[in-house]
Amino acid sequence: MIKKILFILYILILVCMAAASIVEKIEGTDYVHAHYYGTWWFILIWALLAALGIFYIIQRKVKPVSTWALHLSFVIILIGAFITHINGKQGMMHLRIGEPSDIYFTNDPTEGIQQRKLPFTLSLQKFDIHLYEGTNYIKDYSSQFLVTDGYEMEEAKVSLNKIYTHGFYRLYQASYDEDEMGSVLAINSDPIGIPITYCGYFLLFISLIWILIDKKGGYRKLLKRSWQQFRNLLIVVFSLVGIGFIYLIYHFSHIDFSDGEHAPILNSPYFCVHVSVIMMSYVLLMLTCISGIMGICWRSRRERMQDLSRLFLYPALTTMGLGIFIGAIWANVSWGTYWSWDSKETWALITFMIYAVVVHTQSLPVFRKPLIYHIYISLAFLSIAMTYFGVNFFLTGMHSYA
């Protein structure tokens, strides 16, 4: 019964996230945050999924520590997200040169736009737009201001991808006035939720790697069983993937942003790492899809193709988990929030969850059957297509340039 409920909740949350990303295109971001992501029932589904998941693992007496660590990481991430939801403060602050202010505005889905006060005062002294030499393209823009907290005064500066922290508050450069005499800063205060969530993300990455190298884990057993069959192929494939990763790092780190074709926010060291790691996961998942199609068409080699597909699947999930973790850090540095339910973020999570299903062969023995596995893994690649192409062309969000 618990497994059936978990299965229903899992599908329900996937459907809700997919539907919300589509509704956002029609009704707007504020609408979906008010009617989907910020609702009590959406939070309740995640809470039930986490609680029943842990209870199910205990009931099944799962022994591998790596498996426990992986599922515990999701619980920690959700706890951190819930604390952020109820305790975190986010808003926007408009400053004009020479006009001190301690007022910022929040946009709560239930309360609407509300005026809040900071425990300190900001006075904008200078705003600068930095252009690439010899062009009219923006490289960066920055705000210099004076922070007055009681009897203490401090000069500070924020720019794209460079934040300023004062107490429990973090300030980000968000926008500016057309006359260049004013600046808009994003305000964020979440001293508890962010550290907890970061711990969850870190544990997620560690546990994903741990599962790959765990001698008692399923991947090591699969690798040991299949090494003789696929040794040469795996050496070639993973060598090419490694070379491709190095090339992508080099390529993205040498992009010429002075041509004006890229958003200034992308000029960050997180950009090349995040995109390169995610691309590697896509490549590995494409190989699982190819193996799946071959398994469907090549009846006599279905079991062999299933083993090959799984050999690519586990590293793909690891790199995708790492990519999401790096992306969350970058988002927190650039936008003031590690997760905003942007369409690209949402579909990356959906993709991760879709592919994660087939590694649960103990709970879902149906995926031990080669044909069913191959059909599922082939169709799952549609989520990659949606994440990479569909979001860009049909949906909306902060990743519209990606």
C-alpha positions as a printed Julia matrix, in Angstrom:
402×3 Matrix{Float64}:
  0.0     0.0     0.0
  2.81    2.43    0.9
  4.55    1.73   -2.4
  1.35    2.43   -4.33
  0.82    5.71   -2.49
  4.44    6.7    -3.15
  4.0     5.88   -6.82
  0.84    8.0    -7.05
  2.44   10.95   -5.22
  5.53   10.71   -7.43
  3.5    10.87  -10.63
  1.29   13.6    -9.19
  4.22   15.87   -8.36
  5.7    15.36  -11.83
  2.39   16.21  -13.48
  1.93   19.28  -11.26
  5.39   20.64  -12.08
  4.98   20.04  -15.8
  1.51   21.63  -15.79
  2.72   24.62  -13.77
  5.54   25.33  -16.23
  3.0    25.42  -19.07
  0.48   27.52  -17.12
  3.26   29.99  -16.34
  3.61   30.72  -20.05
 -0.09   31.62  -20.2
 -0.83   33.22  -16.83
  2.59   34.48  -15.72
  5.12   33.7   -12.98
  3.2    35.34  -10.12
  0.12   33.25  -10.93
  1.86   29.85  -10.79
  3.68   30.76   -7.59
  0.38   31.73   -6.02
 -1.66   28.77   -7.33
  0.93   25.99   -7.6
  4.42   26.28   -6.1
  3.41   28.33   -3.05
  0.25   26.44   -2.14
 -0.25   24.27    0.92
 -1.21   21.22   -1.16
  1.97   21.38   -3.27
  4.1    21.55   -0.12
  2.04   18.75    1.43
  2.66   16.43   -1.53
  6.42   16.92   -1.2
  6.23   16.39    2.58
  4.23   13.17    2.22
  6.56   11.94   -0.5
  9.6    12.5     1.72
  8.05   11.04    4.88
  6.6     7.95    3.2
  9.83    7.46    1.26
 11.89    7.27    4.44
  9.31    5.03    6.08
  9.37    2.73    3.05
 13.19    2.48    3.16
 13.02    1.58    6.86
 10.3    -0.97    6.2
 12.35   -2.63    3.46
 15.41   -2.67    5.74
 17.66   -1.12    3.12
 21.27   -1.62    4.21
 23.65    0.27    1.84
 24.69    3.49    3.58
 25.08    5.19    0.21
 21.39    4.61   -0.53
 20.42    6.03    2.86
 22.65    9.06    2.29
 21.11    9.71   -1.13
 17.53    9.68    0.1
 18.43   11.61    3.25
 19.87   14.35    1.04
 16.48   14.87   -0.58
 14.82   15.15    2.82
 17.39   17.75    3.95
 16.9    19.74    0.74
 13.14   19.74    1.24
 13.48   20.79    4.89
 15.74   23.65    3.86
 13.3    24.66    1.11
 10.4    24.65    3.58
 12.33   26.83    6.03
 13.12   29.2     3.18
  9.44   29.28    2.25
  8.22   30.22    5.72
 11.18   32.19    7.06
 13.08   33.59    4.07
 12.67   37.22    3.01
 12.97   38.32   -0.61
 12.24   41.66   -2.15
 13.37   44.55   -4.34
 14.78   47.91   -3.29
 14.89   51.04   -5.42
 17.63   53.57   -4.71
 18.24   57.02   -6.17
 21.57   58.79   -5.85
 21.68   60.9    -2.7
 18.38   59.62   -1.29
 18.89   57.32    1.74
 16.34   54.54    2.16
 15.62   51.52    4.3
 12.46   50.48    2.43
 12.14   47.42    0.21
  9.1    45.69   -1.28
  8.08   42.05   -1.25
  5.57   40.34   -3.52
  3.82   37.65   -1.5
  1.43   35.35   -3.43
 -1.26   35.77   -0.75
 -0.62   39.26    0.57
  0.45   40.96   -2.65
  3.04   43.75   -2.69
  4.09   44.7     0.84
  6.45   47.39    2.09
  9.19   46.24    4.48
 11.99   47.94    6.39
 15.65   46.98    6.61
 17.43   47.24    9.99
 19.93   49.54    8.28
 19.9    52.36    5.7
 21.41   52.47    2.2
 22.45   55.61    0.37
 23.36   55.22   -3.3
 26.49   57.21   -4.08
 27.32   56.12   -7.6
 25.98   53.88  -10.34
 28.15   52.73  -13.26
 27.51   50.84  -16.48
 30.64   49.1   -17.72
 30.92   48.47  -21.49
 33.26   46.24  -23.42
 36.05   48.37  -24.83
 35.21   49.79  -28.22
 31.57   48.57  -28.13
 28.19   49.61  -26.81
 27.57   46.21  -25.21
 27.16   45.98  -21.46
 29.83   44.02  -19.62
 28.61   44.75  -16.1
 26.84   47.34  -14.01
 27.46   48.21  -10.4
 26.16   50.25   -7.5
 28.25   51.91   -4.83
 26.41   52.86   -1.66
 26.88   53.79    1.97
 25.49   51.44    4.63
 24.44   53.08    7.9
 23.67   50.7    10.75
 23.18   52.6    13.98
 26.42   54.49   14.57
 28.38   52.34   12.13
 28.93   53.31    8.51
 30.41   51.22    5.72
 30.99   51.71    2.0
 29.85   48.8    -0.16
 29.49   47.79   -3.79
 27.45   45.24   -5.7
 27.55   44.2    -9.35
 26.43   41.3   -11.48
 27.54   38.02   -9.88
 29.07   39.94   -6.98
 26.89   40.35   -3.89
 27.2    42.3    -0.67
 26.28   40.81    2.72
 25.33   42.77    5.79
 24.23   40.77    8.79
 21.63   38.27    7.61
 20.84   40.29    4.49
 22.34   39.78    1.04
 22.1    42.44   -1.66
 22.25   41.78   -5.41
 22.42   44.02   -8.44
 19.11   43.5   -10.23
 18.41   46.46  -12.54
 18.79   50.21  -12.92
 16.96   53.37  -13.99
 17.17   54.5   -17.59
 18.71   57.83  -16.58
 21.46   55.88  -14.76
 20.79   57.86  -11.59
 19.07   55.02   -9.78
 19.59   51.34   -9.06
 17.37   48.38   -8.21
 18.76   45.85   -5.72
 17.4    42.43   -4.87
 17.17   41.77   -1.13
 17.42   38.3     0.37
 17.52   37.11    3.96
 17.52   33.38    4.63
 20.15   32.57    7.28
 18.76   29.12    8.13
 17.2    27.7     4.98
 20.13   28.24    2.62
 22.81   26.5     4.78
 20.5    23.52    5.34
 19.68   23.26    1.65
 23.34   23.54    0.69
 24.14   20.67    3.07
 21.44   18.64    1.33
 22.83   19.43   -2.12
 26.36   18.57   -0.99
 25.21   15.27    0.5
 23.3    14.56   -2.73
 26.44   14.91   -4.82
 28.59   12.91   -2.39
 26.03   10.1    -2.23
 25.65    9.97   -6.04
 29.41    9.46   -6.36
 29.35    7.06   -3.44
 26.77    4.9    -5.21
 29.1     4.68   -8.23
 32.06    3.44   -6.18
 30.25    1.54   -3.41
 31.49   -2.07   -3.53
 28.16   -3.26   -2.18
 26.16   -1.1    -4.56
 24.35   -2.2    -7.68
 26.51   -0.18  -10.07
 29.79   -1.77   -9.0
 28.21   -5.21   -9.31
 26.88   -4.34  -12.76
 30.26   -2.98  -13.82
 32.07   -6.06  -12.58
 29.6    -8.35  -14.36
 29.67   -6.44  -17.62
 33.28   -5.28  -17.78
 34.51   -8.09  -19.99
 31.69   -7.54  -22.48
 31.96   -3.78  -22.77
 35.48   -2.97  -21.61
 36.78   -1.52  -24.87
 33.55    0.35  -25.6
 33.38    1.87  -22.11
 37.01    2.96  -22.22
 36.43    4.7   -25.56
 33.11    6.27  -24.57
 34.16    7.59  -21.17
 37.46    8.83  -22.61
 35.56   10.76  -25.28
 33.14   12.09  -22.68
 36.08   13.26  -20.56
 37.74   14.93  -23.54
 34.41   16.51  -24.47
 34.02   17.85  -20.95
 37.47   19.45  -21.06
 36.69   20.94  -24.47
 33.39   22.4   -23.24
 35.09   23.93  -20.19
 37.68   25.51  -22.5
 35.06   26.63  -25.03
 32.65   28.22  -22.56
 35.44   29.86  -20.58
 36.68   31.6   -23.77
 33.34   32.92  -25.02
 33.63   36.49  -26.29
 30.94   38.37  -24.38
 31.87   41.64  -26.06
 29.81   40.76  -29.14
 26.6    41.48  -27.2
 25.06   38.12  -28.05
 25.17   36.85  -24.48
 23.48   38.16  -21.34
 26.01   39.83  -18.98
 24.86   37.55  -16.14
 26.49   34.63  -18.0
 29.94   36.16  -17.54
 30.57   33.99  -14.49
 32.95   31.1   -13.69
 29.89   29.07  -12.7
 28.58   29.3   -16.26
 31.17   27.11  -17.98
 31.19   24.47  -15.21
 27.4    24.28  -14.82
 26.68   24.04  -18.56
 29.54   21.61  -19.24
 28.49   19.19  -16.5
 24.84   19.31  -17.58
 25.86   18.7   -21.21
 27.83   15.65  -20.13
 24.76   14.25  -18.41
 22.74   14.83  -21.59
 25.34   12.98  -23.66
 25.29   10.0   -21.32
 21.49    9.96  -21.29
 21.5    10.08  -25.08
 23.65    6.94  -24.99
 21.08    5.26  -22.74
 18.44    6.18  -25.3
 20.49    4.77  -28.17
 21.06    1.58  -26.18
 17.33    1.47  -25.49
 16.38    1.78  -29.16
 18.92   -0.9   -30.06
 17.48   -3.11  -27.32
 13.98   -2.73  -28.73
 15.08   -3.5   -32.28
 17.74   -6.14  -31.45
 15.71   -8.78  -29.68
 18.53  -11.27  -29.12
 20.68   -8.62  -27.36
 18.08   -6.96  -25.17
 19.63   -7.99  -21.85
 23.07   -7.0   -23.04
 21.81   -3.6   -24.2
 20.05   -3.16  -20.86
 23.31   -3.64  -18.98
 25.08   -1.21  -21.31
 22.34    1.37  -20.87
 22.55    1.13  -17.08
 26.31    1.58  -17.23
 25.67    5.01  -18.75
 22.61    5.81  -16.64
 24.25    5.95  -13.2
 27.05    8.38  -14.21
 24.44   10.44  -16.07
 22.38   10.87  -12.91
 25.52   11.77  -10.97
 26.56   14.48  -13.43
 23.02   15.81  -13.63
 22.81   16.0    -9.84
 26.13   17.84   -9.76
 24.99   20.18  -12.52
 21.8    21.06  -10.64
 23.84   21.65   -7.46
 26.27   24.01   -9.24
 23.35   25.74  -10.93
 21.71   26.31   -7.55
 24.86   27.95   -6.19
 25.14   30.14   -9.28
 21.48   31.14   -9.04
 21.96   32.05   -5.38
 24.95   34.23   -6.24
 23.31   35.86   -9.26
 19.59   36.09   -8.45
 19.45   35.78   -4.67
 17.66   32.44   -4.6
 18.98   28.94   -5.14
 15.65   27.71   -6.53
 12.95   29.86   -8.1
 10.87   27.26   -9.98
 12.09   28.69  -13.25
 10.91   26.54  -16.19
 14.42   25.27  -16.97
 15.06   24.4   -13.32
 11.69   22.69  -13.05
 12.19   20.56  -16.14
 15.73   19.64  -15.07
 14.22   18.32  -11.82
 11.47   16.52  -13.75
 14.08   14.89  -15.98
 16.17   13.81  -12.99
 13.13   12.27  -11.32
 11.99   10.49  -14.5
 15.35    8.81  -15.0
 15.73    8.05  -11.29
 12.7     5.76  -11.47
 14.45    3.0   -13.41
 17.28    2.56  -10.89
 14.75    1.38   -8.28
 14.6    -2.18   -9.6
 14.13   -3.63   -6.11
 10.95   -1.64   -5.57
  9.9    -1.67   -9.23
 10.87   -5.11  -10.54
  9.03   -4.39  -13.78
 12.13   -2.5   -14.94
 14.18   -5.67  -14.72
 12.37   -6.78  -17.87
 14.61   -5.67  -20.75
 11.87   -4.68  -23.21
  9.93   -2.56  -20.68
 13.18   -0.94  -19.54
 14.2    -0.1   -23.11
 10.82    1.39  -23.98
 10.81    3.53  -20.85
 14.43    4.72  -21.21
 13.84    5.61  -24.87
 10.71    7.61  -24.13
 12.4     9.28  -21.14
 14.7    11.09  -23.55
 11.7    13.24  -24.51
 12.14   14.99  -21.15
 15.68   15.93  -22.21
 14.33   17.34  -25.45
 11.76   19.33  -23.49
 14.36   20.63  -21.02
 16.9    21.6   -23.66
 14.69   22.75  -26.54
 11.07   22.94  -25.41
 11.67   25.33  -22.53
 13.67   27.7   -24.73
 11.2    27.8   -27.61
  7.81   27.28  -25.99
  8.02   28.28  -22.34
  9.4    31.24  -20.43
 11.72   32.05  -17.55
 15.11   33.37  -16.53
 16.84   30.72  -18.67
 15.31   32.0   -21.91
 18.82   32.82  -23.14
 20.13   29.28  -22.43
